[in-house]
Structures are given as C-alpha cells and as structure tokens.
PDB file of C-alpha atoms in Angstrom:
ATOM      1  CA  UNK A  19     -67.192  11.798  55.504  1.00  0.00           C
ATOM      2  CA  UNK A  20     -68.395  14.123  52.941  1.00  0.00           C
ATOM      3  CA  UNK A  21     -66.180  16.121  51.107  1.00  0.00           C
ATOM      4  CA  UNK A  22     -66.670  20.103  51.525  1.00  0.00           C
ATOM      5  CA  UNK A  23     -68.553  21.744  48.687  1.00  0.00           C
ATOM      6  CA  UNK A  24     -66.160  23.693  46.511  1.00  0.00           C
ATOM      7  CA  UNK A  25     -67.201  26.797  45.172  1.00  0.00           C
ATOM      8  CA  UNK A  26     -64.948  28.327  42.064  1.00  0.00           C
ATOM      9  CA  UNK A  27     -64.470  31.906  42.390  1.00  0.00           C
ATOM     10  CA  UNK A  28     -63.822  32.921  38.664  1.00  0.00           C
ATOM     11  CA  UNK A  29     -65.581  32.911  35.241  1.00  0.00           C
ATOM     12  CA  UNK A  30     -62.880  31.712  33.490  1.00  0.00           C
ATOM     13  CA  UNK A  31     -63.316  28.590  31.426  1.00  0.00           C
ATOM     14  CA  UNK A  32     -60.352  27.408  31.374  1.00  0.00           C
ATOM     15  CA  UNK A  33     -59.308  27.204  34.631  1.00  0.00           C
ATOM     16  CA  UNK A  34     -63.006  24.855  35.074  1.00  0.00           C
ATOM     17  CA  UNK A  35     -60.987  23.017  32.014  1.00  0.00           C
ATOM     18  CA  UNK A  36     -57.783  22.571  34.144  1.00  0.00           C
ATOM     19  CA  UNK A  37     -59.623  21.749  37.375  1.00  0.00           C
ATOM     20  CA  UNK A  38     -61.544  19.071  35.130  1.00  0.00           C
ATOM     21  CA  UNK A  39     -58.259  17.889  34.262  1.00  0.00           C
ATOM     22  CA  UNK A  40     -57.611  16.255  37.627  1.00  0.00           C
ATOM     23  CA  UNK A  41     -61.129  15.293  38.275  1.00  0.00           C
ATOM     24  CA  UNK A  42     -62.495  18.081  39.811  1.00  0.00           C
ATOM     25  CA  UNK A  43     -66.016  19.630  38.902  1.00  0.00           C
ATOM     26  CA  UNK A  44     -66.632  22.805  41.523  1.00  0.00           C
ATOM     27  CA  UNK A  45     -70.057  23.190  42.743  1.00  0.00           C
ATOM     28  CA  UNK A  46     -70.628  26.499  42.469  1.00  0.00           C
ATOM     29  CA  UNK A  47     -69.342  29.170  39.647  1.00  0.00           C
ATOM     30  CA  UNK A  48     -68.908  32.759  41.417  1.00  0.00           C
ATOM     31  CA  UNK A  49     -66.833  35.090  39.760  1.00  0.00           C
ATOM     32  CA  UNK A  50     -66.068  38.368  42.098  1.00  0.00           C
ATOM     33  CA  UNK A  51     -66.341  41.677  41.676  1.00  0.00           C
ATOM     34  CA  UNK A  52     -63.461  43.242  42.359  1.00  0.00           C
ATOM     35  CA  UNK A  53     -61.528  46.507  41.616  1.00  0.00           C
ATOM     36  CA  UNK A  54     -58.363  44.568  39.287  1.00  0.00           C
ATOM     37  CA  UNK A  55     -56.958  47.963  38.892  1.00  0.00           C
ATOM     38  CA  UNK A  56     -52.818  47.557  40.570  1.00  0.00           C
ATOM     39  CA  UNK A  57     -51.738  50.272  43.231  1.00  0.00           C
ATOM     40  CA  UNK A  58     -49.292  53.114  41.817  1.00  0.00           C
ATOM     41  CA  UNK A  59     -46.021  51.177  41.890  1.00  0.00           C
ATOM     42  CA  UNK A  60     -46.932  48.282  42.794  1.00  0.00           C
ATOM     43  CA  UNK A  61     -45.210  45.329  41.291  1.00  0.00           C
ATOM     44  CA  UNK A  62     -46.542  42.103  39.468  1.00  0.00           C
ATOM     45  CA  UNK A  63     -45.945  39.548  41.714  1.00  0.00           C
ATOM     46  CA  UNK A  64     -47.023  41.132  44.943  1.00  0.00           C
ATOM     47  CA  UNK A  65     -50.149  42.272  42.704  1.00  0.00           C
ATOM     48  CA  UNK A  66     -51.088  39.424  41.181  1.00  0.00           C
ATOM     49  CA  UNK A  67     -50.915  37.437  44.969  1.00  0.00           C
ATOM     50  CA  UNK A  68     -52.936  40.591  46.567  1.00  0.00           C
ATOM     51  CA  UNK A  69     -55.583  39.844  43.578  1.00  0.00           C
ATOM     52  CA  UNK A  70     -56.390  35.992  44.268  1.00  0.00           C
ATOM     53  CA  UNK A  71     -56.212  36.700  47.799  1.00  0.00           C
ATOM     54  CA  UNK A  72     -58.964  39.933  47.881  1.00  0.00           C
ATOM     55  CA  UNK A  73     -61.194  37.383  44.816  1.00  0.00           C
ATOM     56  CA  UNK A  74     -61.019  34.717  47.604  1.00  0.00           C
ATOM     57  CA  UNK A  75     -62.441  36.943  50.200  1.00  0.00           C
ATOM     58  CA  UNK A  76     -64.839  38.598  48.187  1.00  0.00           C
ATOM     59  CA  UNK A  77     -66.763  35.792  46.835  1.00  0.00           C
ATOM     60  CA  UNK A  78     -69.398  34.199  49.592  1.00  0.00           C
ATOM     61  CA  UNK A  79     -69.301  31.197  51.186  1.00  0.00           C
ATOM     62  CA  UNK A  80     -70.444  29.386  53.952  1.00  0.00           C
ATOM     63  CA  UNK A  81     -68.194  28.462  56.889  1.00  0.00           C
ATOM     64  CA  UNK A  82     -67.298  25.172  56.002  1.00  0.00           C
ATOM     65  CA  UNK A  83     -67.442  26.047  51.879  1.00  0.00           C
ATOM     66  CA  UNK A  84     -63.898  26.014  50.801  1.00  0.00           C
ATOM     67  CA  UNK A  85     -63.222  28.757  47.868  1.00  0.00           C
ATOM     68  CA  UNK A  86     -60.830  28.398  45.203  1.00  0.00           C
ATOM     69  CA  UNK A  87     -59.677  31.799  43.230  1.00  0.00           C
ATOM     70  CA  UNK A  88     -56.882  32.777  41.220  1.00  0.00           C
ATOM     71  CA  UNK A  89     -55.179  35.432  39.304  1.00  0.00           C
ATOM     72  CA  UNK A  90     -53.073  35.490  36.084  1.00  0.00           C
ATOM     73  CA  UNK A  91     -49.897  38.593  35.515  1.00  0.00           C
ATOM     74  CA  UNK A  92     -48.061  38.712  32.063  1.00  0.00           C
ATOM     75  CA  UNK A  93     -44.867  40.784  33.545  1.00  0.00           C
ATOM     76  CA  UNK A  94     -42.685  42.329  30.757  1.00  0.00           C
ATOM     77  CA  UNK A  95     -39.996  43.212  33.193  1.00  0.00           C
ATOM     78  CA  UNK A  96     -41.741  45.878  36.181  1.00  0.00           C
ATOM     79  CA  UNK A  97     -44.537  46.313  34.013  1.00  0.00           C
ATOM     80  CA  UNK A  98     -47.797  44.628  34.532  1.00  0.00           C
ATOM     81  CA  UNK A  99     -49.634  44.043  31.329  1.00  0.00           C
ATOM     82  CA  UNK A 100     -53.348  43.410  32.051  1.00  0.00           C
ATOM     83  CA  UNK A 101     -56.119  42.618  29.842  1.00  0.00           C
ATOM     84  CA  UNK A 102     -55.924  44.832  26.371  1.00  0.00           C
ATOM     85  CA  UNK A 103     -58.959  47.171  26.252  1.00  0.00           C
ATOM     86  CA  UNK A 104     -58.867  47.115  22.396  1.00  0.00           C
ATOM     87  CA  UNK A 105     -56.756  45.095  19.561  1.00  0.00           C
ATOM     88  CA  UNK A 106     -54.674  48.333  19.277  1.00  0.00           C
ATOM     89  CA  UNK A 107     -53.293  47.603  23.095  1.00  0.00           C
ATOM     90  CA  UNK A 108     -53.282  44.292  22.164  1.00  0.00           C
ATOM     91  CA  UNK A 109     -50.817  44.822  19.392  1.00  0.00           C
ATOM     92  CA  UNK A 110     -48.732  47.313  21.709  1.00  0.00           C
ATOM     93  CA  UNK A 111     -48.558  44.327  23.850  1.00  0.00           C
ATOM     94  CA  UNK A 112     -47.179  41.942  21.513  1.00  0.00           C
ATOM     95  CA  UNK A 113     -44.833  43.834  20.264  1.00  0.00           C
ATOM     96  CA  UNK A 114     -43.522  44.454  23.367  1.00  0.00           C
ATOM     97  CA  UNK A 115     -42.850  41.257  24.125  1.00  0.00           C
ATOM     98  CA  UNK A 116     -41.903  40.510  20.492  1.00  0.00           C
ATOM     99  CA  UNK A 117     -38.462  38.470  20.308  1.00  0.00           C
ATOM    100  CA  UNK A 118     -37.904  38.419  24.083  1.00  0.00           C
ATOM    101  CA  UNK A 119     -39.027  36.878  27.005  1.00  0.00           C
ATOM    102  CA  UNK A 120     -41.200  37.773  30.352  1.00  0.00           C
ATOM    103  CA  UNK A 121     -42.434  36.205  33.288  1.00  0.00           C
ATOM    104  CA  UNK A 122     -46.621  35.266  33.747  1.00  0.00           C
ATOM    105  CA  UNK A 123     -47.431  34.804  36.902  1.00  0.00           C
ATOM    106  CA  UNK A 124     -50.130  32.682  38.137  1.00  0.00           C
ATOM    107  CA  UNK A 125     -51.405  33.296  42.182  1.00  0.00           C
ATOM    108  CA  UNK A 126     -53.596  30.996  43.526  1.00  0.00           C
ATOM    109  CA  UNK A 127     -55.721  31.175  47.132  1.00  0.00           C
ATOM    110  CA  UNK A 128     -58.024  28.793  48.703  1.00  0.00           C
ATOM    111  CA  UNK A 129     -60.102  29.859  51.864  1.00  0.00           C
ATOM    112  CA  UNK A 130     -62.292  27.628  53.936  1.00  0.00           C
ATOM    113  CA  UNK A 131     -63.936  29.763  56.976  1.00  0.00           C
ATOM    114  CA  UNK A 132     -61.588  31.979  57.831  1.00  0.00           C
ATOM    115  CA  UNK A 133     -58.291  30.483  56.561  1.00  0.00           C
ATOM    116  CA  UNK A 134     -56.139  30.824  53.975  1.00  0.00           C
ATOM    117  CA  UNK A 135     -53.940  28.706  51.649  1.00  0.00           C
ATOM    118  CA  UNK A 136     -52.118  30.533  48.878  1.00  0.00           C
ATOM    119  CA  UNK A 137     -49.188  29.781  46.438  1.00  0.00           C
ATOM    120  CA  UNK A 138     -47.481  31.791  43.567  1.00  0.00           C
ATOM    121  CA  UNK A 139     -46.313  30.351  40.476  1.00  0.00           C
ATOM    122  CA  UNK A 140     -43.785  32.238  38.224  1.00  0.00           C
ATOM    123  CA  UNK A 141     -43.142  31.071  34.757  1.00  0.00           C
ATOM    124  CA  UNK A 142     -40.751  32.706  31.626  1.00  0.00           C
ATOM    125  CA  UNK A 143     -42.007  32.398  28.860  1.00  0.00           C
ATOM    126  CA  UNK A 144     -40.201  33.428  25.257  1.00  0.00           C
ATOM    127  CA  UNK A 145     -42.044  35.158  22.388  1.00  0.00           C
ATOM    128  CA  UNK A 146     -40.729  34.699  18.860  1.00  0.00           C
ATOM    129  CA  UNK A 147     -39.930  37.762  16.926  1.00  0.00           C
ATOM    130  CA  UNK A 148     -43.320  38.932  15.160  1.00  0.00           C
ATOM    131  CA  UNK A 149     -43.788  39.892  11.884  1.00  0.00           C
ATOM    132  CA  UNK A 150     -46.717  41.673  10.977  1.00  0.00           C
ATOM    133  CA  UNK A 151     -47.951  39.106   9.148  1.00  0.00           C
ATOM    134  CA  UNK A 152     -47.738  36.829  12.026  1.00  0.00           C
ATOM    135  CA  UNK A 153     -49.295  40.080  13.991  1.00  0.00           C
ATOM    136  CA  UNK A 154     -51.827  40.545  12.249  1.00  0.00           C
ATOM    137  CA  UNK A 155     -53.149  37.205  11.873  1.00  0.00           C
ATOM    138  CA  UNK A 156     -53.010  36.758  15.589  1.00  0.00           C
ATOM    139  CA  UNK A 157     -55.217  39.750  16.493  1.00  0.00           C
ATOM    140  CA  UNK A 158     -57.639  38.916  13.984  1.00  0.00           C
ATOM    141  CA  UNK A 159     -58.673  35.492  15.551  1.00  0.00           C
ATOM    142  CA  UNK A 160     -59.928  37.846  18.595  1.00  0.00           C
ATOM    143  CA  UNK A 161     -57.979  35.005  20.980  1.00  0.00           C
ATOM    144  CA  UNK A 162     -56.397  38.312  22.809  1.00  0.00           C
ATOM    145  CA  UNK A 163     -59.649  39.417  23.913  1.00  0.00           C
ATOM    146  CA  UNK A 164     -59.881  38.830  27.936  1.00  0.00           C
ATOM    147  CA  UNK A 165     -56.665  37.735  28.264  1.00  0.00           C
ATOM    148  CA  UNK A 166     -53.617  38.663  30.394  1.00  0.00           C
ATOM    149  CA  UNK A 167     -51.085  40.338  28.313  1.00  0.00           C
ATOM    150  CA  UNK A 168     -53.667  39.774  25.171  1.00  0.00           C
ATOM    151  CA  UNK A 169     -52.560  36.047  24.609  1.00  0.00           C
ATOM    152  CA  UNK A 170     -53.482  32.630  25.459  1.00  0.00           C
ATOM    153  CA  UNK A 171     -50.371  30.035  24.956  1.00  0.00           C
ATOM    154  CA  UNK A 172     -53.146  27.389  24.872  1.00  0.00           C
ATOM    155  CA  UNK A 173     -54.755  29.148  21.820  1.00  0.00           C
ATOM    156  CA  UNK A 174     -53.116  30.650  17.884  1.00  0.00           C
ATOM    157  CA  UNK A 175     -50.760  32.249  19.877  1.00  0.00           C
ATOM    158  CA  UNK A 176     -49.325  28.845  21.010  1.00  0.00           C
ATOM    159  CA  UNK A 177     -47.332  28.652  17.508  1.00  0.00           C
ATOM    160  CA  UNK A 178     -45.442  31.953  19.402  1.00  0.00           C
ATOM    161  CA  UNK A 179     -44.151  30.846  22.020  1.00  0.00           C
ATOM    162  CA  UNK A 180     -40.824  28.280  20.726  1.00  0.00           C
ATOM    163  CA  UNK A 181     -40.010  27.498  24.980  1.00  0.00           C
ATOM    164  CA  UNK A 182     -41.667  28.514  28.566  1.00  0.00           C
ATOM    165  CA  UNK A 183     -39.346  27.817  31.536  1.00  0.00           C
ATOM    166  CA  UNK A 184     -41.850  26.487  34.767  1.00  0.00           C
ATOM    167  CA  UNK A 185     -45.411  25.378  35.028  1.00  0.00           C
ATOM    168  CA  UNK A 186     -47.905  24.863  31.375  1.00  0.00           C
ATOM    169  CA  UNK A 187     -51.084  24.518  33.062  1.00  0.00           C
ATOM    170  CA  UNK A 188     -50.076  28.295  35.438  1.00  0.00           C
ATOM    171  CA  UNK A 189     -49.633  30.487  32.226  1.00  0.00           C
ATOM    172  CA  UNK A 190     -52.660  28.987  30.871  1.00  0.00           C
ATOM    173  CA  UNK A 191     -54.836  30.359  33.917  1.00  0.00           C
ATOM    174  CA  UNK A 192     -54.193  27.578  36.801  1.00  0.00           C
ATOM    175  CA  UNK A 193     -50.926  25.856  38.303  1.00  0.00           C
ATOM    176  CA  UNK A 194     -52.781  22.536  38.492  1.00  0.00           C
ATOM    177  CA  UNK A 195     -49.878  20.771  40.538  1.00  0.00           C
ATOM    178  CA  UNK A 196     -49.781  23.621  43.252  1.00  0.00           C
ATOM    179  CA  UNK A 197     -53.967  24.114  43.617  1.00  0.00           C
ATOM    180  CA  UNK A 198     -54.051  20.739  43.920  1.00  0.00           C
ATOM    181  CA  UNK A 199     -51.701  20.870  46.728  1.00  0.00           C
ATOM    182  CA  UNK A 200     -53.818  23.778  48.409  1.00  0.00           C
ATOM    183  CA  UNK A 201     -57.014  22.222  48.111  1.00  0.00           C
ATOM    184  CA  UNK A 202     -56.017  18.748  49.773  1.00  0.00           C
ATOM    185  CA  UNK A 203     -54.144  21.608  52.629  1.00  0.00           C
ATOM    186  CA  UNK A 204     -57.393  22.474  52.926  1.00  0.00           C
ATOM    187  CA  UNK A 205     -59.291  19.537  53.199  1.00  0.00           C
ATOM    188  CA  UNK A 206     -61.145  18.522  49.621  1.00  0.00           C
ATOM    189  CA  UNK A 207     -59.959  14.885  48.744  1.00  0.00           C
ATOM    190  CA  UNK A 208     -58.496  15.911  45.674  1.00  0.00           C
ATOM    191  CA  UNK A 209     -57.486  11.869  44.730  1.00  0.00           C
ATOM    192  CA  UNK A 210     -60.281  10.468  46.030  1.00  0.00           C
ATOM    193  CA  UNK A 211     -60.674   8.433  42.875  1.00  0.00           C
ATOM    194  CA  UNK A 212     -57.278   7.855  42.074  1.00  0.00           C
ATOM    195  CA  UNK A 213     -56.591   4.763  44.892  1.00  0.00           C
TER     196      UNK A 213
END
C-alpha cells in the first residue's frame, strides 16, 4: 500500500526541522496565502485554531493528498501578539512579557479530501525579567524577525526563558507528539520505520 503523498502547508523551517525529527520529509512545500489578520475581539486560542484550519483549506491538494498546516499564538493574557513589524514592536513585545509568564499556542490541522483532523496545544511559558542589556542584545541578533511574539525559545532567546509548562517542540512551531497523532488519524504511516 502506498502511503499518501503529504504536502506541508507552511514555509516555516522549522516546523520541516520538527517533522524531520520523527522521520518525516513532506513532499510538497506550499505555504498559503491567507489574510492572518484576527477578527475584532477575537481571542487567541479560537484564532490561532481558525488560522491552521482556513491554511489547511487554502493550500491545494488532490483528493487523496493529505495536508498538514499549522499556526503559532504568543498570548500575553487576551492579547494576541503576532509577528513584530519592526524591532521597535519587537521590543514592546518583550517587555511586555518581561518577568512574567504567557501562554503560546500551537494549532495544528490535517485534511485529506474533505476531512479534517485538528488539535490545539497550549503551553506557559515564563520570561525572565529583561534588562536592557539583555534587550538589546536580543533584538540585535534579528532572531525576532518572523516570529510569533518576536521570539524563538529554540534560538538567543532560549537563555530567557528559565521554565515552559507543556509541549517544547509546540512553542517552537509544531506539537510533534499531537501531529503525529493526526497524521496516522489520517492515514500516513507515521512509524513505518520504527517496527
């Protein structure tokens, strides 16, 4: 029986890192264009699960294809904190979360025809108290750029974070343990080479 081809819909290299991981290489690279922008009021989690669902639909596929698309929140309470447009929103963001803690959540959907499999991950995550040394330093490695709440735990800001209550690999961009999960739901022999 041959497996399903698996078609990754986001440009993000480090969730192709994560998926490598656990031994899978998707066929196909499609990021989607979608409109990221969250509806007046409307709250992380919902959001960020709305987002990998609507990147799942939008990317194309045939009917058997299965498509595997995500979405990464940095919540500082009711407020969603997206990707910083500059290193000055960047260093409103981190100072926000300065000294206290705040929830990423990582959303993750897999759709094969016309189905759906989706799970959220939520995840707290404490920042040490910056000083604007430490600030400073950060935002001139540029490692806030394209990022979700203008950090990467896997990157310089890693020496920021002293604990994270939940799931590593889901504030880094992918909940390996739960896409896993949806993908075999779906179909892909995830440990086909692990018997």
């Amino acid at each position: 029986m041959s497996r399903p081809r698996l078609i990754l819909g986001s440009g993000s290299p480090r969730r192709r890192e994560l998926l490598a991981q656990i031994g899978i290489v998707a066929d196909e690279i499609r990021p989607p264009e979608i409109d990221e922008t969250p509806r007046k009021t409307e709250l992380p989690r919902p959001y960020c699960v709305r987002m990998a669902r609507e990147k799942a639909l939008a990317v194309r596929a045939g009917a058997d294809d299965m498509v595997l698309s995500a979405d990464t929140t940095v919540a500082l309470g009711r407020r969603i904190l997206g990707k910083p447009r500059d290193a000055g929103e960047a260093a409103q963001f981190m100072l926000a979360m300065s000294g206290r803690r705040h929830k990423v959540v990582t959303a993750v959907a897999v759709r094969r025809g016309t189905r759906i499999w989706e799970r959220d991950v939520v995840t707290t995550v404490k920042m040490k108290r910056l000083s604007d040394e430490e600030l400073n330093a950060y935002l001139a490695t540029g490692d806030w750029q394209g990022k979700a709440g203008g950090y990467g735990i896997q990157g310089p800001a890693g020496a920021l974070i002293p604990w994270i209550q939940g799931s590593f690999t889901a504030v880094v961009g992918l909940p390996l343990a739960e896409a896993a999960g949806l993908l075999q739901a779906a179909g892909y022999p995830v440990y086909r080479g692990c018997a």
